[in-house]
XYZ file of C-alpha atoms in Angstrom:
753
model
C -21.978 -21.985 16.749
C -21.080 -18.306 16.580
C -20.639 -16.628 13.199
C -18.036 -13.849 13.380
C -17.713 -11.371 10.525
C -14.210 -10.492 9.349
C -15.577 -7.687 7.126
C -12.407 -7.094 5.102
C -10.148 -8.517 2.440
C -7.235 -10.821 3.026
C -4.299 -8.431 3.302
C -6.251 -5.893 5.319
C -7.434 -8.709 7.562
C -3.918 -9.970 7.935
C -2.616 -6.585 8.946
C -5.394 -4.807 10.718
C -8.077 -7.048 12.241
C -8.498 -5.741 15.798
C -11.381 -7.126 17.796
C -13.291 -5.342 20.514
C -11.576 -7.658 22.975
C -8.246 -6.194 21.900
C -6.984 -9.531 20.711
C -6.179 -10.078 17.072
C -3.979 -8.256 14.632
C -3.217 -10.721 11.869
C -0.094 -10.697 9.763
C 3.088 -12.732 9.576
C 6.485 -12.126 8.107
C 8.129 -15.306 6.842
C 11.459 -13.590 7.452
C 10.871 -13.938 11.186
C 11.265 -17.685 11.063
C 11.423 -19.837 7.992
C 11.653 -23.175 9.759
C 10.581 -24.294 13.235
C 13.253 -23.879 15.886
C 11.804 -26.690 17.954
C 12.544 -29.463 15.467
C 13.676 -31.867 18.151
C 10.095 -32.051 19.424
C 9.148 -33.666 16.122
C 12.255 -35.779 15.780
C 10.144 -38.773 14.828
C 8.527 -36.805 11.998
C 10.042 -35.493 8.807
C 10.162 -31.722 8.636
C 8.118 -30.228 5.791
C 9.804 -29.294 2.561
C 7.685 -26.172 2.398
C 5.629 -24.040 4.769
C 2.536 -22.087 3.774
C 1.552 -18.890 5.541
C -2.132 -18.852 6.412
C -2.270 -15.914 8.832
C -0.303 -14.161 11.563
C -0.554 -17.007 13.985
C 0.022 -20.102 11.931
C 1.585 -21.707 8.938
C 1.130 -25.243 7.737
C 3.769 -27.562 6.354
C 3.214 -29.704 3.297
C 3.197 -32.770 5.554
C 0.554 -31.419 7.927
C 2.723 -30.075 10.711
C 1.492 -26.733 12.016
C 3.613 -23.951 13.485
C 1.642 -21.630 15.763
C 3.108 -18.363 16.960
C 2.707 -17.297 20.595
C 2.261 -13.520 20.349
C 2.661 -12.484 23.992
C 5.912 -12.574 25.981
C 6.295 -15.527 28.350
C 7.523 -15.341 31.944
C 6.221 -18.542 33.463
C 2.482 -17.968 33.325
C 2.142 -20.365 30.393
C 0.807 -18.192 27.538
C 3.388 -19.692 25.187
C 1.395 -22.926 25.512
C -2.154 -21.779 26.229
C -2.428 -19.230 23.411
C -1.440 -21.736 20.710
C -3.867 -24.221 22.296
C -6.708 -21.809 21.527
C -5.631 -21.475 17.895
C -5.133 -25.224 17.535
C -8.568 -26.067 18.922
C -10.398 -23.856 16.441
C -8.116 -25.100 13.660
C -9.077 -28.693 14.557
C -5.529 -29.984 14.430
C -4.042 -32.715 16.594
C -1.929 -31.085 19.339
C 0.899 -33.552 18.718
C 1.236 -32.070 15.234
C 1.758 -28.548 16.564
C 5.040 -26.691 16.931
C 5.108 -23.456 18.916
C 7.358 -20.448 18.464
C 7.654 -17.224 20.409
C 6.788 -14.322 18.145
C 9.112 -11.343 18.178
C 7.864 -7.794 18.514
C 5.773 -6.860 15.509
C 3.037 -4.342 16.166
C 1.716 -4.510 12.616
C 1.222 -8.262 12.850
C 0.432 -8.796 16.533
C -0.839 -5.511 17.888
C -0.951 -5.276 21.672
C 1.972 -7.537 22.670
C 1.768 -7.015 26.387
C 1.811 -9.653 29.100
C 0.420 -8.103 32.257
C -2.698 -7.231 34.183
C -3.935 -10.822 33.756
C -5.270 -9.675 30.404
C -3.305 -11.821 27.947
C -5.817 -14.606 27.335
C -8.802 -12.365 27.991
C -7.799 -9.790 25.375
C -6.756 -12.327 22.738
C -9.418 -14.990 23.334
C -11.672 -14.203 20.396
C -8.839 -13.141 18.110
C -6.869 -16.361 18.619
C -9.998 -18.392 17.997
C -10.608 -16.442 14.798
C -7.054 -17.152 13.639
C -7.647 -20.893 13.928
C -11.204 -20.841 12.618
C -10.290 -18.655 9.642
C -7.476 -20.993 8.644
C -9.767 -24.021 8.969
C -12.417 -22.401 6.810
C -9.845 -21.546 4.144
C -8.597 -25.140 4.158
C -12.169 -26.393 3.792
C -12.695 -23.986 0.901
C -9.525 -25.272 -0.788
C -10.707 -28.862 -0.436
C -14.188 -28.014 -1.697
C -12.713 -26.341 -4.768
C -10.347 -29.249 -5.408
C -13.018 -31.917 -5.058
C -15.797 -29.801 -6.589
C -18.134 -30.435 -3.671
C -20.057 -28.103 -1.337
C -17.916 -26.809 1.518
C -20.785 -27.449 3.914
C -20.426 -31.191 3.330
C -16.758 -31.323 4.331
C -15.906 -32.401 7.881
C -12.669 -31.857 9.762
C -11.023 -33.849 12.521
C -7.450 -33.870 13.732
C -6.093 -32.024 10.728
C -7.843 -34.249 8.168
C -10.492 -32.986 5.726
C -13.114 -35.508 4.634
C -16.065 -35.684 2.232
C -17.938 -38.903 2.797
C -20.163 -38.778 -0.307
C -17.204 -38.657 -2.698
C -14.932 -40.681 -0.425
C -12.300 -37.922 -0.596
C -9.976 -37.067 2.260
C -6.802 -35.051 2.628
C -4.522 -33.808 5.374
C -4.069 -30.103 5.961
C -0.650 -30.258 4.343
C -2.144 -31.271 1.009
C -4.446 -28.248 0.939
C -2.206 -25.647 2.581
C -0.711 -24.241 -0.613
C -4.151 -23.665 -2.117
C -5.621 -22.290 1.111
C -2.825 -19.742 1.442
C -3.879 -18.175 -1.865
C -7.552 -17.750 -1.003
C -9.324 -14.610 0.078
C -10.094 -14.384 3.776
C -13.752 -15.341 4.316
C -16.134 -12.551 5.258
C -17.210 -14.422 8.375
C -16.074 -17.479 10.270
C -17.766 -19.962 12.564
C -16.404 -20.430 16.073
C -16.943 -23.614 18.046
C -19.376 -24.009 20.869
C -17.706 -24.648 24.202
C -18.960 -28.248 24.297
C -17.049 -28.971 21.087
C -13.611 -27.959 22.374
C -11.102 -30.791 22.149
C -7.887 -29.047 23.247
C -9.116 -26.135 25.339
C -9.861 -27.427 28.817
C -7.368 -30.286 28.638
C -4.002 -30.232 30.387
C -0.948 -29.826 28.189
C 2.638 -29.677 29.345
C 4.534 -26.476 28.634
C 6.032 -26.510 25.166
C 9.271 -25.255 26.762
C 9.563 -27.797 29.576
C 12.287 -29.809 27.893
C 14.331 -26.727 27.110
C 13.996 -25.472 30.669
C 15.050 -28.682 32.415
C 17.935 -29.278 30.004
C 19.262 -25.734 30.319
C 18.702 -24.663 26.736
C 19.135 -20.915 26.116
C 15.755 -19.285 26.659
C 16.169 -16.322 28.963
C 17.577 -12.881 28.318
C 20.714 -13.656 30.299
C 21.308 -16.597 27.951
C 21.381 -14.373 24.872
C 24.647 -14.469 22.940
C 25.891 -12.346 20.050
C 29.332 -12.592 18.493
C 31.518 -9.681 19.511
C 29.104 -8.324 22.107
C 30.573 -6.343 24.992
C 29.249 -6.388 28.554
C 27.790 -3.202 30.035
C 26.688 -2.149 33.497
C 25.302 1.112 34.798
C 25.997 3.120 37.937
C 22.970 4.932 39.330
C 22.582 7.244 42.343
C 22.742 5.455 45.702
C 19.594 7.177 46.978
C 16.315 8.537 45.667
C 16.570 12.307 45.697
C 20.130 12.309 44.338
C 21.403 12.731 40.792
C 24.690 12.491 38.936
C 26.947 15.542 39.291
C 30.256 14.319 37.883
C 32.486 11.280 37.538
C 36.096 10.444 36.794
C 36.512 7.352 34.654
C 40.188 7.802 33.803
C 41.459 5.229 36.301
C 38.714 2.737 35.497
C 39.524 2.885 31.781
C 42.988 1.525 32.515
C 41.648 -1.573 34.287
C 41.880 -4.951 32.518
C 39.159 -5.608 29.976
C 37.527 -2.173 30.201
C 36.672 -0.628 26.836
C 34.970 2.628 27.800
C 33.234 4.630 30.525
C 30.720 7.336 29.644
C 27.560 9.129 30.649
C 24.109 8.375 29.209
C 20.812 10.191 29.633
C 17.932 7.809 29.055
C 15.156 10.384 28.695
C 15.669 13.841 27.279
C 14.351 16.877 29.140
C 10.861 17.734 27.961
C 10.151 14.216 26.671
C 6.521 13.170 27.185
C 6.816 9.845 28.924
C 4.574 6.891 28.289
C 2.845 5.274 31.248
C 5.552 2.608 31.497
C 8.503 4.978 31.038
C 8.852 5.188 34.823
C 12.475 5.817 35.743
C 13.881 7.640 38.750
C 17.466 7.648 37.489
C 17.685 8.922 33.933
C 21.278 10.205 34.164
C 23.732 7.308 34.522
C 27.323 6.254 34.082
C 27.893 3.250 31.824
C 30.892 0.951 32.126
C 31.622 -1.215 29.084
C 34.097 -4.076 28.913
C 34.864 -7.574 27.764
C 33.515 -9.682 30.629
C 30.992 -9.410 33.437
C 33.658 -9.875 36.117
C 35.904 -7.157 34.709
C 33.035 -4.697 34.381
C 31.767 -5.434 37.910
C 35.218 -4.788 39.365
C 35.607 -1.582 37.396
C 32.192 -0.373 38.455
C 33.193 -0.650 42.118
C 36.242 1.520 41.521
C 34.479 4.293 39.651
C 34.681 7.720 41.301
C 31.274 9.412 41.153
C 29.939 12.561 42.774
C 26.210 12.953 43.441
C 24.070 15.980 44.225
C 20.503 16.562 45.462
C 17.724 16.852 42.902
C 15.471 19.895 42.764
C 11.689 19.819 42.624
C 10.722 19.018 39.041
C 7.867 18.041 36.753
C 7.436 15.897 33.678
C 4.557 15.140 31.334
C 3.144 11.639 31.106
C 0.856 10.282 28.418
C -1.383 7.824 30.230
C -2.806 5.976 27.251
C -4.049 9.110 25.532
C -4.528 11.344 28.559
C -1.663 13.727 29.280
C -0.937 14.534 32.908
C 1.741 16.491 34.736
C 3.717 14.577 37.348
C 5.465 16.340 40.239
C 8.771 14.946 41.499
C 9.632 16.386 44.915
C 13.176 16.900 46.117
C 14.498 15.507 49.388
C 15.833 12.296 50.910
C 12.927 10.251 52.221
C 12.881 7.759 55.091
C 10.439 5.036 56.075
C 9.994 6.445 59.577
C 8.878 9.749 58.068
C 6.620 7.954 55.584
C 4.615 6.281 58.329
C 4.400 9.525 60.294
C 3.064 11.298 57.195
C 0.525 8.536 56.562
C -0.652 8.692 60.167
C -1.145 12.419 59.755
C -3.043 11.991 56.474
C -5.354 9.453 58.089
C -6.498 12.177 60.504
C -7.210 14.726 57.773
C -10.170 15.044 55.479
C -9.866 13.107 52.214
C -11.403 12.991 48.763
C -14.740 11.193 48.688
C -14.993 8.777 45.773
C -18.280 7.089 46.676
C -21.051 7.700 49.156
C -24.272 5.741 49.628
C -26.875 6.709 52.205
C -25.832 8.717 55.255
C -23.011 6.819 56.949
C -21.930 9.712 59.211
C -25.332 9.841 60.917
C -25.654 6.059 61.176
C -22.292 5.765 62.940
C -23.525 8.193 65.621
C -26.361 5.901 66.686
C -24.922 2.441 65.935
C -25.188 -0.270 68.573
C -21.610 -1.332 67.920
C -18.699 0.249 66.033
C -15.454 -1.397 64.921
C -12.466 0.699 63.773
C -9.109 -0.585 62.560
C -6.045 0.747 60.701
C -3.725 -1.225 58.418
C -0.426 -0.435 56.692
C 2.257 -2.059 54.582
C 5.788 -1.257 53.368
C 7.261 -0.847 49.920
C 8.065 -4.154 48.201
C 10.717 -4.993 45.617
C 9.881 -7.364 42.760
C 13.058 -9.429 43.027
C 12.688 -11.383 39.810
C 15.134 -14.287 39.907
C 16.653 -13.092 36.640
C 17.958 -9.536 37.134
C 17.215 -6.922 34.494
C 19.240 -7.348 31.303
C 19.028 -6.508 27.626
C 21.045 -6.865 24.433
C 21.324 -4.044 21.912
C 23.135 -3.466 18.639
C 22.466 0.002 17.284
C 23.768 1.097 13.901
C 22.781 3.799 11.426
C 20.533 1.256 9.706
C 18.507 0.411 12.792
C 18.490 -1.191 16.218
C 18.400 -4.871 17.066
C 17.408 -5.561 20.645
C 16.751 -8.785 22.533
C 15.751 -9.541 26.071
C 13.035 -10.084 28.670
C 10.267 -7.524 28.286
C 6.598 -7.617 29.254
C 5.514 -4.702 27.076
C 7.530 -4.417 23.853
C 4.622 -2.549 22.271
C 5.150 0.237 24.832
C 8.954 0.161 25.013
C 9.690 0.256 21.280
C 8.301 3.798 20.752
C 10.444 5.124 23.601
C 13.578 3.464 22.207
C 12.789 4.851 18.764
C 12.187 8.374 20.062
C 15.394 8.345 22.103
C 17.478 7.052 19.198
C 15.778 9.408 16.759
C 14.769 6.692 14.318
C 11.421 5.322 13.091
C 9.893 2.605 15.242
C 9.901 0.391 12.132
C 13.684 0.215 12.480
C 13.480 -1.150 16.036
C 13.691 -4.936 15.975
C 13.028 -6.597 19.352
C 13.524 -10.319 19.856
C 11.517 -11.541 22.834
C 13.223 -13.951 25.197
C 11.657 -15.845 28.064
C 11.591 -13.848 31.297
C 12.945 -15.147 34.579
C 10.113 -13.510 36.482
C 8.043 -10.463 35.659
C 5.221 -9.579 38.084
C 4.979 -6.099 36.527
C 8.657 -5.209 36.860
C 9.521 -5.914 33.246
C 6.726 -3.729 31.933
C 9.060 -0.802 32.648
C 11.587 -1.008 29.827
C 14.149 1.606 30.883
C 16.879 -1.049 30.861
C 16.197 -1.689 27.154
C 16.556 2.035 26.469
C 19.802 2.065 28.458
C 21.189 -0.856 26.444
C 20.352 0.864 23.167
C 22.024 4.129 24.183
C 25.113 2.334 25.454
C 25.423 0.391 22.202
C 25.116 3.559 20.145
C 27.752 5.360 22.198
C 30.108 2.351 22.293
C 29.548 1.716 18.574
C 29.299 -1.986 19.337
C 26.804 -4.663 20.290
C 26.421 -4.761 24.071
C 24.767 -6.903 26.701
C 23.551 -4.783 29.629
C 23.368 -6.687 32.915
C 22.133 -5.442 36.279
C 23.558 -6.771 39.503
C 21.073 -7.858 42.172
C 21.923 -4.672 44.069
C 21.186 -2.566 40.975
C 17.875 -4.302 40.517
C 16.730 -3.930 44.113
C 17.729 -0.292 44.553
C 16.752 1.458 41.312
C 13.028 1.602 41.927
C 9.727 0.397 40.437
C 8.421 -0.825 43.800
C 5.049 -1.772 45.218
C 3.991 1.404 47.083
C 3.596 1.769 50.825
C -0.083 1.955 51.771
C -2.439 2.633 54.649
C -6.176 1.918 55.011
C -8.544 2.871 57.825
C -11.812 0.990 58.233
C -14.906 1.611 60.272
C -18.038 -0.535 60.462
C -21.330 -0.118 62.311
C -23.685 -2.871 63.531
C -27.254 -2.453 64.668
C -28.881 -4.159 67.656
C -29.412 -7.328 65.611
C -25.761 -7.426 64.544
C -26.500 -6.402 60.977
C -23.884 -4.378 59.121
C -25.522 -0.992 58.580
C -22.594 1.318 57.751
C -19.122 0.927 56.311
C -16.323 3.465 55.839
C -12.970 2.900 54.121
C -10.344 5.624 53.858
C -7.148 4.633 52.066
C -4.008 6.244 50.718
C -0.368 5.661 50.052
C 3.026 6.827 48.913
C 2.714 7.945 46.202
C -0.685 6.523 45.157
C -3.952 5.434 46.725
C -4.833 1.725 46.746
C -8.583 2.324 46.979
C -11.181 0.548 44.817
C -14.335 2.385 45.789
C -16.797 0.138 43.956
C -15.689 -3.279 45.111
C -17.241 -5.438 47.810
C -18.705 -4.633 50.298
C -19.854 -1.610 48.283
C -23.310 -2.425 47.025
C -24.091 -4.616 50.042
C -24.370 -1.885 52.707
C -26.996 0.891 52.735
C -24.609 3.451 54.208
C -21.209 3.324 52.598
C -18.361 5.840 52.334
C -15.070 5.501 50.416
C -12.350 8.166 50.624
C -8.776 8.421 49.427
C -5.586 10.462 49.706
C -2.013 10.424 48.360
C 1.442 11.609 49.436
C 3.877 12.552 46.685
C 7.324 10.959 46.567
C 10.451 10.751 44.415
C 10.636 6.982 44.969
C 9.446 5.317 41.785
C 6.620 2.808 42.048
C 4.934 0.562 39.519
C 2.776 -2.458 38.900
C 3.370 -5.244 41.405
C 1.415 -8.475 41.041
C -2.243 -7.429 41.348
C -1.533 -3.705 41.830
C -3.305 -2.100 44.802
C -5.392 -5.266 45.236
C -2.372 -6.935 46.816
C -2.904 -4.614 49.804
C -6.618 -3.886 49.764
C -7.741 -7.497 49.535
C -5.788 -8.501 52.609
C -6.841 -5.640 54.847
C -10.462 -5.668 53.689
C -10.783 -9.383 54.329
C -9.024 -9.182 57.694
C -11.338 -6.365 58.736
C -14.464 -8.209 57.596
C -13.412 -11.129 59.790
C -13.298 -8.792 62.779
C -16.726 -7.437 61.899
C -18.084 -10.980 61.554
C -16.629 -11.853 64.945
C -18.186 -8.750 66.510
C -21.521 -9.778 64.962
C -21.141 -13.313 66.284
C -21.350 -14.820 62.805
C -19.386 -17.422 60.880
C -16.948 -15.564 58.557
C -18.173 -17.278 55.399
C -21.847 -16.965 56.291
C -21.338 -13.287 57.100
C -19.857 -12.643 53.650
C -22.525 -14.704 51.906
C -25.285 -12.728 53.636
C -23.791 -9.489 52.335
C -23.413 -10.913 48.840
C -27.021 -12.068 48.843
C -28.020 -8.510 49.697
C -25.840 -7.198 46.867
C -27.561 -9.605 44.493
C -31.171 -9.178 45.610
C -31.209 -5.487 46.417
C -27.929 -3.850 45.408
C -27.016 -0.393 46.633
C -25.726 1.855 43.858
C -25.209 1.109 40.198
C -21.422 1.046 39.811
C -20.520 -2.115 41.710
C -17.638 -3.798 39.896
C -18.207 -7.382 40.986
C -20.800 -10.076 40.294
C -22.235 -11.159 43.688
C -23.120 -14.624 42.364
C -19.582 -15.335 41.173
C -17.975 -14.021 44.350
C -20.400 -16.091 46.424
C -19.659 -19.047 44.154
C -15.970 -19.226 45.039
C -16.807 -18.856 48.737
C -19.227 -21.764 48.575
C -16.775 -23.876 46.616
C -13.889 -23.229 49.003
C -16.177 -23.928 51.960
C -17.070 -27.284 50.459
C -13.579 -28.326 49.352
C -11.898 -27.302 52.622
C -14.502 -28.984 54.852
C -14.726 -25.573 56.491
C -16.561 -26.656 59.628
C -14.331 -29.700 60.249
C -11.108 -28.156 61.567
C -8.414 -30.705 62.502
C -7.125 -30.604 66.051
C -4.248 -28.152 66.463
C -5.135 -26.415 63.206
C -6.296 -22.821 62.934
C -8.254 -21.717 59.889
C -8.785 -18.417 58.061
C -10.754 -17.484 54.963
C -10.851 -14.666 52.444
C -12.410 -13.959 49.046
C -11.751 -11.200 46.560
C -12.530 -9.947 43.061
C -9.863 -8.408 40.864
C -8.703 -8.529 37.244
C -12.145 -9.725 36.174
C -11.878 -12.942 38.228
C -12.852 -14.290 41.633
C -10.709 -16.135 44.165
C -11.253 -17.525 47.648
C -8.773 -19.182 49.989
C -8.926 -21.172 53.174
C -5.559 -21.197 54.951
C -4.720 -23.688 57.699
C -2.019 -22.725 60.189
C -0.361 -24.739 62.945
C 2.071 -23.540 65.591
C 5.686 -24.662 65.948
C 6.565 -23.145 69.290
C 5.702 -19.475 68.878
C 5.943 -19.546 65.084
C 2.885 -20.014 62.857
C 3.371 -22.412 59.952
C 1.111 -22.678 56.930
C 0.025 -26.286 56.630
C -2.339 -26.100 53.703
C -4.255 -23.779 51.415
C -7.466 -24.617 49.596
C -8.173 -22.274 46.694
C -11.329 -21.775 44.655
C -11.181 -19.774 41.426
C -13.687 -18.495 38.920
C -11.767 -17.267 35.893
C -14.205 -18.394 33.234
C -13.142 -21.109 30.799
C -9.824 -22.621 31.879
C -7.573 -23.211 28.877
C -4.921 -25.471 30.414
C -6.070 -26.776 33.833
C -2.745 -28.092 35.148
C -0.926 -24.928 34.117
C -3.701 -22.810 35.625
C -3.417 -24.709 38.919
C 0.347 -24.229 38.848
C -0.136 -20.505 38.397
C -2.478 -20.357 41.376
C -0.031 -22.368 43.471
C 2.740 -19.949 42.613
C 0.542 -16.975 43.489
C -0.299 -18.530 46.856
C 3.334 -19.186 47.739
C 4.199 -15.667 46.592
C 1.406 -14.270 48.747
C 2.464 -16.158 51.857
C 6.058 -15.025 51.369
C 5.253 -11.358 50.878
C 2.729 -11.287 53.716
C 5.154 -12.870 56.150
C 8.487 -11.355 55.123
C 8.269 -8.725 52.357
C 9.743 -5.381 53.413
C 11.732 -2.606 51.760
C 12.594 0.370 53.939
C 14.499 3.612 53.338
C 16.926 5.814 55.263
C 17.674 9.191 53.712
C 16.493 8.017 50.318
C 18.621 4.883 50.313
C 17.025 1.420 50.361
C 18.072 -0.403 53.533
C 17.905 -3.744 51.744
C 19.841 -4.386 48.544
C 20.206 -8.178 48.284
C 18.715 -11.385 49.625
C 20.859 -11.316 52.751
C 18.778 -8.371 53.975
C 15.562 -8.683 51.952
C 13.968 -11.972 52.872
C 11.907 -14.005 50.458
C 10.113 -17.209 51.351
C 12.215 -20.370 51.681
C 11.130 -23.834 50.594
C 10.654 -24.949 54.186
C 8.213 -22.072 54.778
C 5.874 -22.801 51.880
C 2.498 -24.482 52.441
C 2.836 -28.243 52.716
C -0.253 -28.760 50.601
C -2.164 -26.598 48.111
C -5.440 -27.574 46.446
C -6.812 -25.554 43.556
C -10.417 -25.906 42.389
C -12.084 -24.114 39.492
C -15.700 -23.080 39.109
C -16.915 -24.763 35.937
C -18.740 -22.418 33.572
C -18.749 -21.251 29.961
C -17.838 -17.622 30.603
C -15.080 -16.280 28.342
C -11.695 -16.486 30.108
C -10.810 -13.674 32.493
C -7.687 -13.079 34.587
C -5.652 -15.741 36.371
C -2.040 -14.687 37.016
C -2.994 -12.108 39.632
C -6.405 -12.894 41.219
C -5.182 -15.771 43.463
C -2.467 -13.549 44.969
C -4.273 -10.779 46.940
C -6.656 -12.922 49.045
C -3.767 -14.893 50.533
C -2.800 -11.979 52.787
C -6.217 -11.795 54.445
C -6.775 -15.538 54.839
C -3.324 -15.899 56.390
C -3.892 -12.989 58.784
C -7.220 -14.471 59.853
C -5.689 -17.904 60.418
C -2.802 -16.473 62.428
C -5.292 -14.668 64.654
C -7.029 -17.960 65.377
C -3.664 -19.531 66.158
C -2.096 -16.770 68.273
C -4.878 -14.496 69.452
C -3.084 -11.604 67.739
C -4.484 -9.655 64.800
C -1.934 -8.224 62.407
C -2.429 -4.685 61.187
C 0.975 -4.169 59.585
C 2.951 -6.209 57.085
C 5.182 -8.155 57.184
C 3.604 -10.419 59.774
C 6.890 -12.068 60.797
C 8.207 -8.843 62.345
C 4.878 -7.284 63.351
C 4.265 -7.723 67.093
C 0.649 -6.845 67.824
C -0.786 -7.306 71.329
C -3.096 -10.151 72.253
C -6.676 -9.311 71.378
C -8.628 -8.449 74.528
């Protein structure tokens, strides 16, 4: 068992305990929630007469029921269940005696409340365990004091404290009031992995019943007496800004309360990393109902004008940087022409091993390929929305938000009030994928409420959501590989860039496995706003890297899996360089597991098979995709997935997350595309921007996990990027055509050879 020092007194521990993993900031305000909201779950049990606060994450009722707070926002990835499972396991309480509540934003109590980057469980793993273990130790201490016996002789199981020598036993509820008064112990004991009883078992989502019965959970469900409905009008194209508007006619329309201008970010404001926003000068329309406001919005007379070149300062987590925003109306056709031109120019070298330039001159065989992809929109099923009620006393906000810890300071700065006066209630999100980390819509709601002097519910239309930015960038990558006379990979060159960022990861596989390796990057500036999209940058690089490696394996006359395993063995036994990000054993492990589970060498008749494997967000994923042909159209029959994400908290939920990532990957690879003409998105709703349909999803998905005792790493994103490459490789086997541009459904490459 691991002994973890808390090294501070109770109140300081409650407020300030931050672990190296970034997980735990203890503290809990009983004002947030005095009784469990989910009482129906325990309908067969009496609710406690009194609750006792133990720490930020839990309180115990006098009858033994335990309420555990889920600190991170939930958007379908399951942290509202898995995080309390971690606390409950270390607490040694029966899961059926646990109630779960979503915590609201409270930086003092919960610290880094951010769901994204597949870091939720990883960052809070040790802290959540400490919350449960600390409470258990305090309960044991209370029992030991009550019974006048050594604490070391007390055992715990399922929320019951026992001392066999004195024949004493008590439920947690009987000791909770005493435990809540004790000092926090200086160190706590965490369980060994073999002793987990809840972690590693499958639990249904604590919100399943609410979801299937339509209970209010999401931001769009939020209701507040007297709240008005608000919508915003933003420029129709990137590169334009608001010049003037005439709201006089709109104000006379039925149900319309007011029309006014808002500026979400003041000139000279130093933006946080997630304050991305192309359109900071907007017109707000406020009224009684959604329908009335939508109709009024369509009638509003607005005049736009071109933007000028500008700059703003961004604070990127402590590092200030100046960001250039170019003027002009950009088009997709020009973007690809610019990227083609950049691919021919010299670029910034980010890693170089050996002497690749010389090796390429004398190689027995050289393979060169270029890959590109378009912008992508997030298209969360629930459009952006937020509630706000701003008064002189403070601001109450509520809605779907991935990063309240990063949005609250911006709201506070814009309203000119202390962040302590910003109260944010976190609702469930109808999709996130990075989009809801950018909280400009919360700032907009707050400003509209202040100007309207009323509570308001801001709602985006689908067209608003799809055309106001925060997209996955457009990328390009050029690869070159050299083989010697024995078909060994002896040189590798990757040169990648994008609009407006590079997707390159210079130190990922096959870096470290090739003696002569060169990685270069470039960027093209743009006024089109981009942001995190599920597995940022990896969602492009994984696919193109793995598609290219398949071509290299084919040129070498080697099985695709064996070819990768040979390189990984080299990276393990005799690695090149010292900055390789990945663990060759773990990456090889998922390849071996997916080879076994897919029966790789036994391909059914009429089936065409592709493989890929990739490391990102601290985890490892490999896929085998099987494709069949229906006429001239490839159809995904099945996907076998192998994952190494360390200890799996909730296996069924983890498998569901991987399944969702795979479907998402197939859909984006086949159909995802956002293009521009003179700064205006060509697609603004699902009639023109295609997402995958049910009939196009894989008929079967298997998910297998590598079993180990490594602390949990990422899971929401790692299964997503490798899908693109495995699908491309399978389609090649099926059609004889290799895809070099996404989306595959509209890409028409020639037959190979």
